[in-house]
Short mmCIF file of C-alpha atoms and ligand atoms in Angstrom, two decimals:
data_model
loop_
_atom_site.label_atom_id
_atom_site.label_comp_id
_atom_site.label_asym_id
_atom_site.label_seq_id
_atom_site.Cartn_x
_atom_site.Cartn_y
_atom_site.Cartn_z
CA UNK A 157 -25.90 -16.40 18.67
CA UNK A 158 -25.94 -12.99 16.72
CA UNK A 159 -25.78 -13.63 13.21
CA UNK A 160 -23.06 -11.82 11.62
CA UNK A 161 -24.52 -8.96 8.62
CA UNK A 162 -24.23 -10.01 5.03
CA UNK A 163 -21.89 -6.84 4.34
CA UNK A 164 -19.62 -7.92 7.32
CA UNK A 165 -19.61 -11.51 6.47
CA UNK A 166 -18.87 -11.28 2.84
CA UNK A 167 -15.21 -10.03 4.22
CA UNK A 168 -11.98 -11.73 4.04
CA UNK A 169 -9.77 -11.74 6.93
CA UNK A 170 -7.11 -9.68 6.22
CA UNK A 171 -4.11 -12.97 5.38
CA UNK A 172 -1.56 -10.75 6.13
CA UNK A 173 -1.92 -10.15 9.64
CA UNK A 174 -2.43 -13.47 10.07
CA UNK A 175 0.98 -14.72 8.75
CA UNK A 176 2.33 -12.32 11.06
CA UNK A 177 0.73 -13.49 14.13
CA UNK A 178 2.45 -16.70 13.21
CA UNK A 179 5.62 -15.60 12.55
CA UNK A 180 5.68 -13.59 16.03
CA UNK A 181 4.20 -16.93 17.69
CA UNK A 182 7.49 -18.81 16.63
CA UNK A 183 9.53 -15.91 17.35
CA UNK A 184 7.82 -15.81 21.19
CA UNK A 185 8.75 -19.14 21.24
CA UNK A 186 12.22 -18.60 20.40
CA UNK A 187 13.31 -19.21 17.14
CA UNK A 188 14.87 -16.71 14.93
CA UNK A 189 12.47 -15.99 11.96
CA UNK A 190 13.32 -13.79 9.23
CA UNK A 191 10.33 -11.61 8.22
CA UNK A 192 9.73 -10.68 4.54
CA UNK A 193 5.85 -10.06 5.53
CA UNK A 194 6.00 -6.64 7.39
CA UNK A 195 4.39 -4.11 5.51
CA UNK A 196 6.23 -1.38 7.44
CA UNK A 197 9.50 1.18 7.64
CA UNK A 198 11.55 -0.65 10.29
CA UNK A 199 13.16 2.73 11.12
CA UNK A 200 12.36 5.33 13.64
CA UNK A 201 9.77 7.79 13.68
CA UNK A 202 11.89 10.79 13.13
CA UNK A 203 12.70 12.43 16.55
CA UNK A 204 11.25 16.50 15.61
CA UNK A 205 7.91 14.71 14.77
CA UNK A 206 7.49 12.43 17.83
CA UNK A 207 8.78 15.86 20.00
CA UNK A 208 6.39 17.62 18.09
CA UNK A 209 3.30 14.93 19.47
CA UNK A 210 5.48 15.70 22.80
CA UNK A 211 4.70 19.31 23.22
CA UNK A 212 1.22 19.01 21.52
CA UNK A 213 0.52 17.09 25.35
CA UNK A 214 2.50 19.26 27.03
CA UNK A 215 0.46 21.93 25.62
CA UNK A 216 -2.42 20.38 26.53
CA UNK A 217 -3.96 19.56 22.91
CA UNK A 218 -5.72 16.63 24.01
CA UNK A 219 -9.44 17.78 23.25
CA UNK A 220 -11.86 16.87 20.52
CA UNK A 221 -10.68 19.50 17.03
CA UNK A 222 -12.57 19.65 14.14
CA UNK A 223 -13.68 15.67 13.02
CA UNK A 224 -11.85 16.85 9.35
CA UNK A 225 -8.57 17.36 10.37
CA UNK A 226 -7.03 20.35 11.87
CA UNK A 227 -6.99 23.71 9.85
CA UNK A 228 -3.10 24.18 10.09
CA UNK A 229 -2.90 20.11 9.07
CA UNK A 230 -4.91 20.91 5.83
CA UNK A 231 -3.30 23.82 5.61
CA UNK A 232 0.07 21.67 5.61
CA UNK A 233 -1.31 18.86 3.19
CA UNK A 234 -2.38 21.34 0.18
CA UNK A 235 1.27 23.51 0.61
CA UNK A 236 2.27 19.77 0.21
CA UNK A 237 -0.33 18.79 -2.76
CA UNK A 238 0.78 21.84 -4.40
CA UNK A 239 4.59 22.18 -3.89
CA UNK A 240 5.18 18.65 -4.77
CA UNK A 241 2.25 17.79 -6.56
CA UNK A 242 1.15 20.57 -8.59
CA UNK A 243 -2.35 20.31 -6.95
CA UNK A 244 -4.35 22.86 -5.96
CA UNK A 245 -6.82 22.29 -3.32
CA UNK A 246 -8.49 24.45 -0.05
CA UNK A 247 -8.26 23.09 2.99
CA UNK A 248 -11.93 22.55 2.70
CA UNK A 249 -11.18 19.57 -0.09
CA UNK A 250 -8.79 17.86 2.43
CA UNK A 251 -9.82 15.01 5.40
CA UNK A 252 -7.97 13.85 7.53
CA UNK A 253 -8.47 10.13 8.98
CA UNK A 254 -7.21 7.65 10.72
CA UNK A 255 -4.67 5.90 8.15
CA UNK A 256 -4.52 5.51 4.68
CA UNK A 257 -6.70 2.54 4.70
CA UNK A 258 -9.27 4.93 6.53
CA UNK A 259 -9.22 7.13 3.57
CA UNK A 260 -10.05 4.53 1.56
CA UNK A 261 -12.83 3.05 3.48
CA UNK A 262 -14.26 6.91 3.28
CA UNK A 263 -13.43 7.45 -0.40
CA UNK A 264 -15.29 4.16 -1.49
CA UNK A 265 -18.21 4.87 0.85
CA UNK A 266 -18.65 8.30 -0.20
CA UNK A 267 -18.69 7.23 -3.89
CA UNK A 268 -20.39 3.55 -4.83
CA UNK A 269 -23.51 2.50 -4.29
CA UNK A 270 -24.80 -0.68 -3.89
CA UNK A 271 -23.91 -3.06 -7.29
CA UNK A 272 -21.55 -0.56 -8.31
CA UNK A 273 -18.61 -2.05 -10.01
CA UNK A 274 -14.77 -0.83 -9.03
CA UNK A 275 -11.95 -1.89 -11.21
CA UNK A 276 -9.12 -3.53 -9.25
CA UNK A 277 -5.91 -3.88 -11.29
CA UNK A 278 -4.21 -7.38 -10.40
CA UNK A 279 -2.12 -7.74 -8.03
CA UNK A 280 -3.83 -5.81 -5.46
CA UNK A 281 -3.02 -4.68 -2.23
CA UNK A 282 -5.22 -7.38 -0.13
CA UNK A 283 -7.91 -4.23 1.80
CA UNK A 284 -9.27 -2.80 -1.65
CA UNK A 285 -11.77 -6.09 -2.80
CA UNK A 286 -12.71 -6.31 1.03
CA UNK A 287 -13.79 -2.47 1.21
CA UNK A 288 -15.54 -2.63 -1.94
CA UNK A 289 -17.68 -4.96 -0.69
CA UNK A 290 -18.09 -3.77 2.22
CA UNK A 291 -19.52 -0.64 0.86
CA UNK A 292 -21.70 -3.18 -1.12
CA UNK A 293 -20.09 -2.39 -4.57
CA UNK A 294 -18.65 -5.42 -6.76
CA UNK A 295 -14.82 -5.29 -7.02
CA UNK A 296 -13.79 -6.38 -11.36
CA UNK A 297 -10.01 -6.96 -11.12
CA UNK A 298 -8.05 -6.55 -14.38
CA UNK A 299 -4.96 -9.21 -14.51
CA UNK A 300 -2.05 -7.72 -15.13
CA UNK A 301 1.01 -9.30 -16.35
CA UNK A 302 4.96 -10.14 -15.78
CA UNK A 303 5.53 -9.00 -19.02
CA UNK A 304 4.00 -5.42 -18.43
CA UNK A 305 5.52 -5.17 -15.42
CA UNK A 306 2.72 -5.91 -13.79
CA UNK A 307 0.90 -2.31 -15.07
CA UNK A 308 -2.41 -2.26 -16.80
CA UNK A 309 -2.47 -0.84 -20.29
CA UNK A 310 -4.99 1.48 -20.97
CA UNK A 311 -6.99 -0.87 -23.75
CA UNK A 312 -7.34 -3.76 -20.83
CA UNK A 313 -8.92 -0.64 -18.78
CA UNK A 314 -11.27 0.30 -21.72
CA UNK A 315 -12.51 -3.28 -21.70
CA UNK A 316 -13.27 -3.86 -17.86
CA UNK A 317 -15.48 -0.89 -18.17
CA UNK A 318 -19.40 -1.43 -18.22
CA UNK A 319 -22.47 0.79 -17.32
CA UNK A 320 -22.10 0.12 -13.54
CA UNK A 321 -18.51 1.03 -13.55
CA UNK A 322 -17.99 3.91 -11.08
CA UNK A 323 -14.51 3.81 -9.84
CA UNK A 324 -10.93 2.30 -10.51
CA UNK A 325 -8.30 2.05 -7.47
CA UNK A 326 -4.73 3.28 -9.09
CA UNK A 327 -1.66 2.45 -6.40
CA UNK A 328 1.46 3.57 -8.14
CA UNK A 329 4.03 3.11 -6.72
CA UNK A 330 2.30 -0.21 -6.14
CA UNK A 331 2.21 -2.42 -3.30
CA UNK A 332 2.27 -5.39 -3.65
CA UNK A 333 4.92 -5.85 -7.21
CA UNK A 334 6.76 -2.05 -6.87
CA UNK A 335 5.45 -0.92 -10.13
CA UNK A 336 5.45 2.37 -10.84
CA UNK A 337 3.29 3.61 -13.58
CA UNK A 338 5.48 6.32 -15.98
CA UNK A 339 3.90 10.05 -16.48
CA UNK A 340 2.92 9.07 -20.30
CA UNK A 341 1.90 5.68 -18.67
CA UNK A 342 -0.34 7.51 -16.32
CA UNK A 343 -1.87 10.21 -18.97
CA UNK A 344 -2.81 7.25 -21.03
CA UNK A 345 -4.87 5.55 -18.51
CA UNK A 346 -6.56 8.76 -17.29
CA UNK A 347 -7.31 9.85 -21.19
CA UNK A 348 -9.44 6.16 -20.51
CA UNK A 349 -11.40 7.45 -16.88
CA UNK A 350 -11.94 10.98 -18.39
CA UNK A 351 -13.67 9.60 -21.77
CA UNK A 352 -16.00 6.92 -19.29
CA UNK A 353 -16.14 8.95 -16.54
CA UNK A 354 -14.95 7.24 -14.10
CA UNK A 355 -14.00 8.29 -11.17
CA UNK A 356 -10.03 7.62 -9.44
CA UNK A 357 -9.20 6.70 -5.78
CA UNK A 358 -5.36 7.53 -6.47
CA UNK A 359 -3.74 5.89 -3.46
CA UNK A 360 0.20 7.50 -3.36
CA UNK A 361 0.89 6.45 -0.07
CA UNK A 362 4.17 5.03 -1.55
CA UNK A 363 4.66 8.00 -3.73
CA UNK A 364 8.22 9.05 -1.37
CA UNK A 365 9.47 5.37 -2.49
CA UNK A 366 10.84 5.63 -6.03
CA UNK A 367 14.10 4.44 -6.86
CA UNK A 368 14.49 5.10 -10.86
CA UNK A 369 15.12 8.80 -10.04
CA UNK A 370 11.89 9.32 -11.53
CA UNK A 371 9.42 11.75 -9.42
CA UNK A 372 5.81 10.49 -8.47
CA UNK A 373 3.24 12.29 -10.78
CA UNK A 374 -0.04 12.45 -9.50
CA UNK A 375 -2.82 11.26 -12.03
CA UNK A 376 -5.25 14.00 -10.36
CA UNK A 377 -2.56 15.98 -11.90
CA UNK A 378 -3.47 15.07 -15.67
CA UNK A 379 -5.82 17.53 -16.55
CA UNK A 380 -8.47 19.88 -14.25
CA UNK A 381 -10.90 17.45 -15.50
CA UNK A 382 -9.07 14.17 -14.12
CA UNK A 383 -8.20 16.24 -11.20
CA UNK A 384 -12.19 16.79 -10.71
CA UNK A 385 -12.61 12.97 -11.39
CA UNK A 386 -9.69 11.95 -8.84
CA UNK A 387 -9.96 11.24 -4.71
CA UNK A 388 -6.13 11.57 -3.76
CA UNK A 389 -5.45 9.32 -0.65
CA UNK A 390 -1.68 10.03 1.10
CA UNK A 391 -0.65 9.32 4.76
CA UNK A 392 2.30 9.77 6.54
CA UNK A 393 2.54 6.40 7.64
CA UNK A 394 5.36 4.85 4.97
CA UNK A 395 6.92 7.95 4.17
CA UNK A 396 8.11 8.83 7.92
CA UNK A 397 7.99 5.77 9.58
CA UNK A 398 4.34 6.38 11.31
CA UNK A 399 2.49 3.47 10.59
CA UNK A 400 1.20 3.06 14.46
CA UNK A 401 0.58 7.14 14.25
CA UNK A 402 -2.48 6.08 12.30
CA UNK A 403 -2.92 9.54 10.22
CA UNK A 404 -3.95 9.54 6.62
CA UNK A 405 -5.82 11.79 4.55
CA UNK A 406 -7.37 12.49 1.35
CA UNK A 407 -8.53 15.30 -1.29
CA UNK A 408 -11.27 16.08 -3.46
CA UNK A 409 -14.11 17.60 -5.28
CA UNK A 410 -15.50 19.76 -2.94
CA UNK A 411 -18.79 17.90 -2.56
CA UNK A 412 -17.77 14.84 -1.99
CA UNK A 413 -15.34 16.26 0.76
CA UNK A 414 -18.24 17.22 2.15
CA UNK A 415 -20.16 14.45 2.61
CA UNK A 416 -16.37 12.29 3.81
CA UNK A 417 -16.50 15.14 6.56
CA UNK A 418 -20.10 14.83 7.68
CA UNK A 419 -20.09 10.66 7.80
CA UNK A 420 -16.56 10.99 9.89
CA UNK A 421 -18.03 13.47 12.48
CA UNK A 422 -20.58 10.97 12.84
CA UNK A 423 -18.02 7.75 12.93
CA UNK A 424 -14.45 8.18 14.26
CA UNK A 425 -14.60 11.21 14.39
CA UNK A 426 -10.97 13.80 14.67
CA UNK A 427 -7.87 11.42 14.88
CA UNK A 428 -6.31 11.80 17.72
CA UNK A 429 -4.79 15.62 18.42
CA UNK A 430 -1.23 14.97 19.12
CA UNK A 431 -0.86 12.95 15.75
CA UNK A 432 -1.73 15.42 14.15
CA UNK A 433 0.31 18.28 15.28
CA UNK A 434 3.33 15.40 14.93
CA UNK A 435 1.93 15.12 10.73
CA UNK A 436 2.14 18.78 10.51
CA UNK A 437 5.94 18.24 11.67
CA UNK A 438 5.99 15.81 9.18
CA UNK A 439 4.94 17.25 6.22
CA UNK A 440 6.46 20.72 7.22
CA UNK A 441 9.87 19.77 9.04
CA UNK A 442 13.27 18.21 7.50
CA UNK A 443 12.74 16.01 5.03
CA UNK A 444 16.02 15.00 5.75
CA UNK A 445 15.26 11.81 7.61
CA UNK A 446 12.93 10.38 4.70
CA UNK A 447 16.17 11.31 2.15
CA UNK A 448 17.56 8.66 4.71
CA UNK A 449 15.00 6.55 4.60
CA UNK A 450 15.12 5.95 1.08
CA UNK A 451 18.19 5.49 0.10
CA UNK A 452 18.74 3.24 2.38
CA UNK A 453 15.53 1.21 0.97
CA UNK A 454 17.03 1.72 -3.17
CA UNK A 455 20.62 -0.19 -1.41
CA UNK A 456 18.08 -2.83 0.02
CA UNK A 457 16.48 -3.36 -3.39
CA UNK A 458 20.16 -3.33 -4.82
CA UNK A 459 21.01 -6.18 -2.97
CA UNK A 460 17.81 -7.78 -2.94
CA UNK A 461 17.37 -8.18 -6.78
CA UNK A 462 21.28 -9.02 -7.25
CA UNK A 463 20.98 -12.08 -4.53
CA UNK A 464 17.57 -13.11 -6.80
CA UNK A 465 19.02 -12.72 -10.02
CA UNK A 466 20.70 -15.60 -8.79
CA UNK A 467 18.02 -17.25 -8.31
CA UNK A 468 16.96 -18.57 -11.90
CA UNK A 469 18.89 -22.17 -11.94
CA UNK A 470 16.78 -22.21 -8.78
CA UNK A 471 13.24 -22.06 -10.80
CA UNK A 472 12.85 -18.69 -8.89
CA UNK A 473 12.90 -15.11 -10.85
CA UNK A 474 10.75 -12.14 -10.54
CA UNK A 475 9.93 -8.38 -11.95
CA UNK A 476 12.06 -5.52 -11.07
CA UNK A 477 10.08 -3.49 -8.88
CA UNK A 478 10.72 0.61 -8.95
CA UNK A 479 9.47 1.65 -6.15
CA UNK A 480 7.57 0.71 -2.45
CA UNK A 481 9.54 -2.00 -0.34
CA UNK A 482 8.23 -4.96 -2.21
CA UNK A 483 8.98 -7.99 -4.33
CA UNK A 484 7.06 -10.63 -6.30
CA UNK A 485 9.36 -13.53 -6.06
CA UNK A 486 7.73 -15.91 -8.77
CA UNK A 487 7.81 -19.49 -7.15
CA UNK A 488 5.21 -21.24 -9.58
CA UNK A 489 8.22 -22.24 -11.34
CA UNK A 490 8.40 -24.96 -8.39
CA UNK A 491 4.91 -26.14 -8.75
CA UNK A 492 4.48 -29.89 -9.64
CA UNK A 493 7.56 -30.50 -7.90
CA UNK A 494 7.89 -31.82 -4.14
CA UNK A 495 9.21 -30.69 -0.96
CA UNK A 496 9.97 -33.58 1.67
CA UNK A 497 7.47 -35.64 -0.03
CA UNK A 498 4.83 -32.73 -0.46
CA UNK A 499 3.98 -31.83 -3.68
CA UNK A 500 3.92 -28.16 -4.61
CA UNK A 501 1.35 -26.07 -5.77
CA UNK A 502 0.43 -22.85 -4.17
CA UNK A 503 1.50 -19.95 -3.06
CA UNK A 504 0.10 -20.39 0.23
CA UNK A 505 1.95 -23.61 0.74
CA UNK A 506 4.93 -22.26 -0.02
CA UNK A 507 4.86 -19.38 2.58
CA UNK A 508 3.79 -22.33 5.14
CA UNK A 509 6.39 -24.13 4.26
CA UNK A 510 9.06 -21.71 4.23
CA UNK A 511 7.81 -20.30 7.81
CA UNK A 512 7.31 -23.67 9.96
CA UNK A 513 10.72 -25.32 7.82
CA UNK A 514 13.03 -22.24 7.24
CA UNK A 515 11.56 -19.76 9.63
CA UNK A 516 10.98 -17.29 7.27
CA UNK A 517 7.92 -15.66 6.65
CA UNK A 518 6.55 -14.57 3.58
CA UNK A 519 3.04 -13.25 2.39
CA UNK A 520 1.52 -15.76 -0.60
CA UNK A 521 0.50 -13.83 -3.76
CA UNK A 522 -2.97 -15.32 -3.31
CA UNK A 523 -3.69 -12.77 -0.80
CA UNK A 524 -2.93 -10.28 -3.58
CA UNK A 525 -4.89 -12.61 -6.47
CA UNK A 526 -2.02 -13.70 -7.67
CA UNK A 527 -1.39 -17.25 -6.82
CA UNK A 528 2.29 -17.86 -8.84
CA UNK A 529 4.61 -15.67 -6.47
CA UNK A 530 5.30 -15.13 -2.81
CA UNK A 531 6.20 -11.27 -1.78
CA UNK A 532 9.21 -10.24 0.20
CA UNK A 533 9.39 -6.88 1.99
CA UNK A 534 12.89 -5.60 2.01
CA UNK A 535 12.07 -3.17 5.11
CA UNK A 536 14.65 -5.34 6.94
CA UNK A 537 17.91 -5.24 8.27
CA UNK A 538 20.20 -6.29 5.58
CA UNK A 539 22.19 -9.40 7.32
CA UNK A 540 18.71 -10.63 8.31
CA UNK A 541 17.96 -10.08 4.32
CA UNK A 542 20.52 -11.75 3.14
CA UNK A 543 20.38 -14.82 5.84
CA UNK A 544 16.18 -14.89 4.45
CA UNK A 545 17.31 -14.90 0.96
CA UNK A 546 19.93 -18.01 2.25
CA UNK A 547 17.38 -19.51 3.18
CA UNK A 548 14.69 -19.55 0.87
CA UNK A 549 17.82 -20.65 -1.38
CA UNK A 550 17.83 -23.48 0.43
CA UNK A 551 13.99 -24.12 0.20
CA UNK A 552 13.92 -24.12 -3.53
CA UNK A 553 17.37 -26.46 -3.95
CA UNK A 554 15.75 -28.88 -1.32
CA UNK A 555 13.07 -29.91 -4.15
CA UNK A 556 12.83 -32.41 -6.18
C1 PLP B 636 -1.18 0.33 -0.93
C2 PLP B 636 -1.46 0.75 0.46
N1 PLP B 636 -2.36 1.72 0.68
C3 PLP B 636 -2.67 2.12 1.92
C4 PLP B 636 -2.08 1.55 3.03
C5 PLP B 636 -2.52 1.99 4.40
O1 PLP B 636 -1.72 2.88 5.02
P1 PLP B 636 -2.06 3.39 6.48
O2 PLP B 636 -1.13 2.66 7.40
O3 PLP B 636 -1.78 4.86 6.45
O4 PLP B 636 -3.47 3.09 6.77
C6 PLP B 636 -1.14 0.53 2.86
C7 PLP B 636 -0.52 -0.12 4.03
O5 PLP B 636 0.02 -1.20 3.99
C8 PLP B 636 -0.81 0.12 1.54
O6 PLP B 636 0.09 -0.85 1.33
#
């Protein structure tokens, strides 16, 4: 048998997907499960992007391009970076890969070496501990808390770092709680990285999905210094409905953009042509359909957190999240009790037990390090929503 590498072996599956296998399992077998797992718009690609991927074939742009990324993509993503970001960048800074999560692999692989340690604020999105270590730097998660809003403060920052810090991941808007750090929020924790040095892999991938009227405000966006400090990772995949597009991208220090571009010509190489010309629709069309998008995602949340607020007599409650399509529904408020003679006490429990005795599937905060809540997606239809929330209603009044 080929023995697995220590790098490869020392990664988690990714929880997530596996939940949904299940829940697609019961589905194939007919029952009608409610999914709070997917991690995905559940509306259209806009139509002028996928006709844009259309006449990129019809044109015939199906040959190898530049492994970076287009120059009229690049182009596209600092107009983008600058209009709505107040970034400056040349095309040169900019890659293009395949996802978000792409970006991220090449951001931490272009950055830590081995033993290097990368602060992780808690709760995570489940991929950034498992590319850290793949890259063979240490992940150092800083637990955040309810009371915060599930944000770091810039004095729990200041005390994770150590000599071998190199990096800290910032997600705002976050997935998986939906917090969304504040501009003075976000000055104070970069006034922290520019004193230590460290560097920022700023992933705004959710930075379209803010529902406090606020706008997003790029950290790289601080100071020139933070902005030298910062590796911006974006995609199109959330914010137009393109998650099976596969097209992400991220920008730089020159240098460092540099070396992302030389390892990817010698990986994956150019994601694929037509997806690109279709991101360059993207970023450059209507932004019309994502207007749509979002408010309909802010009513979801509406309803969402009204049904919940029900929820207390229930031992149920959670955080108001601001932006991204995500929940923390805290169900440790259950633990020590029992369900049909099983006694409670994890969050991976719980989302087994609400799949295979409510149908309705959930992702346990353990997958996120945080082992008191469950998170719901609201990128649903609303009657299934409200049938799910029914449901887990039910869960929580059925124990004892
Ligand atoms: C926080 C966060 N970053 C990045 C990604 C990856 O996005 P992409 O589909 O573009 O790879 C996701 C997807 O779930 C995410 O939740």
């Amino acid at each position: 048998m080929i023995k697995v590498s220590r790098k490869v072996a020392a990664i988690a599956p990714s929880m997530t997907l596996a939940i949904s296998a299940k829940a697609n399992e019961l589905k194939a077998a007919g029952e009608k499960v409610i999914n709070f797992g997917v991690g995905e718009p559940d509306f259209d690609t806009p139509a002028h992007i996928v006709e844009a991927a259309k006449d990129a074939l019809d044109k015939g742009y199906t040959k190898y391009v530049a492994a970076a990324g287009l120059p009229a993509l690049r182009k596209s993503v600092c107009r983008k970076l600058k209009e709505e970001n107040g970034l400056d960048y040349s095309p040169s800074q900019v890659i293009v890969s395949n996802g978000a999560k792409h970006s991220i692999f090449n951001a931490v692989f272009a950055v830590v070496d081995d033993g290097d340690e990368v602060i992780i604020p808690s709760p995570y999105w489940l991929t950034y501990p498992e590319v850290v270590k793949s890259c063979g730097g240490v992940p150092v998660f800083v637990e955040t808390t309810r009371e915060s809003g599930y944000k770091m403060t810039p004095a729990q920052l200041e005390s994770a770092i150590t000599p071998k810090t190199k990096m800290l991941i910032f997600n705002t808007p976050s997935n998986p709680t939906g917090a969304v750090y504040s501009e003075a929020e976000i000055r104070a924790i970069a006034a922290v990285c520019e004193k230590h040095g460290v560097v920022v892999l700023s992933d705004e991938i959710y930075e379209k999905l803010i529902y406090t009227g606020e706008k997003h405000f790029s950290i790289a966006s601080v100071s020139p210094a933070m902005k030298e400090l910062t590796i911006v990772v974006n995609g199109v995949s959330k914010s137009y409905a393109m998650t099976g597009w596969r097209l992400g991208y991220l920008a730089c220090a020159e240098n460092i953009a540099k070396a992302i571009a030389s390892f990817q010509s010698h990986s994956t190489s150019n994601v694929n042509t037509m997806t690109q010309y279709a991101a360059i629709a993207a970023l450059d069309g209507d932004q019309k359909p994502v207007e749509e998008m979002v408010a309909a995602f802010k009513a979801r949340r509406e309803e969402m957190i009204s049904v919940l607020s029900g929820y207390k007599d229930l031992g149920l409650s959670y955080v108001r999240p601001d932006g991204a399509f995500y929940v923390m529904l805290i169900v440790c408020g259950l633990y020590g009790k029992t369900y049909k003679g099983v006694k409670l006490e994890s969050s991976m429990q719980i989302a087994d037990l609400l799949l295979t005795e409510k149908k309705v599937a959930v992702t346990p905060g353990v997958c996120f390090g945080d082992d008191s809540a469950i998170r719901l997606s609201y990128a649903l239809a609303p009657e299934e929503m409200k049938e799910g929330l029914k449901r887990i209603a039910e869960f929580a009044a059925e124990t004892v």
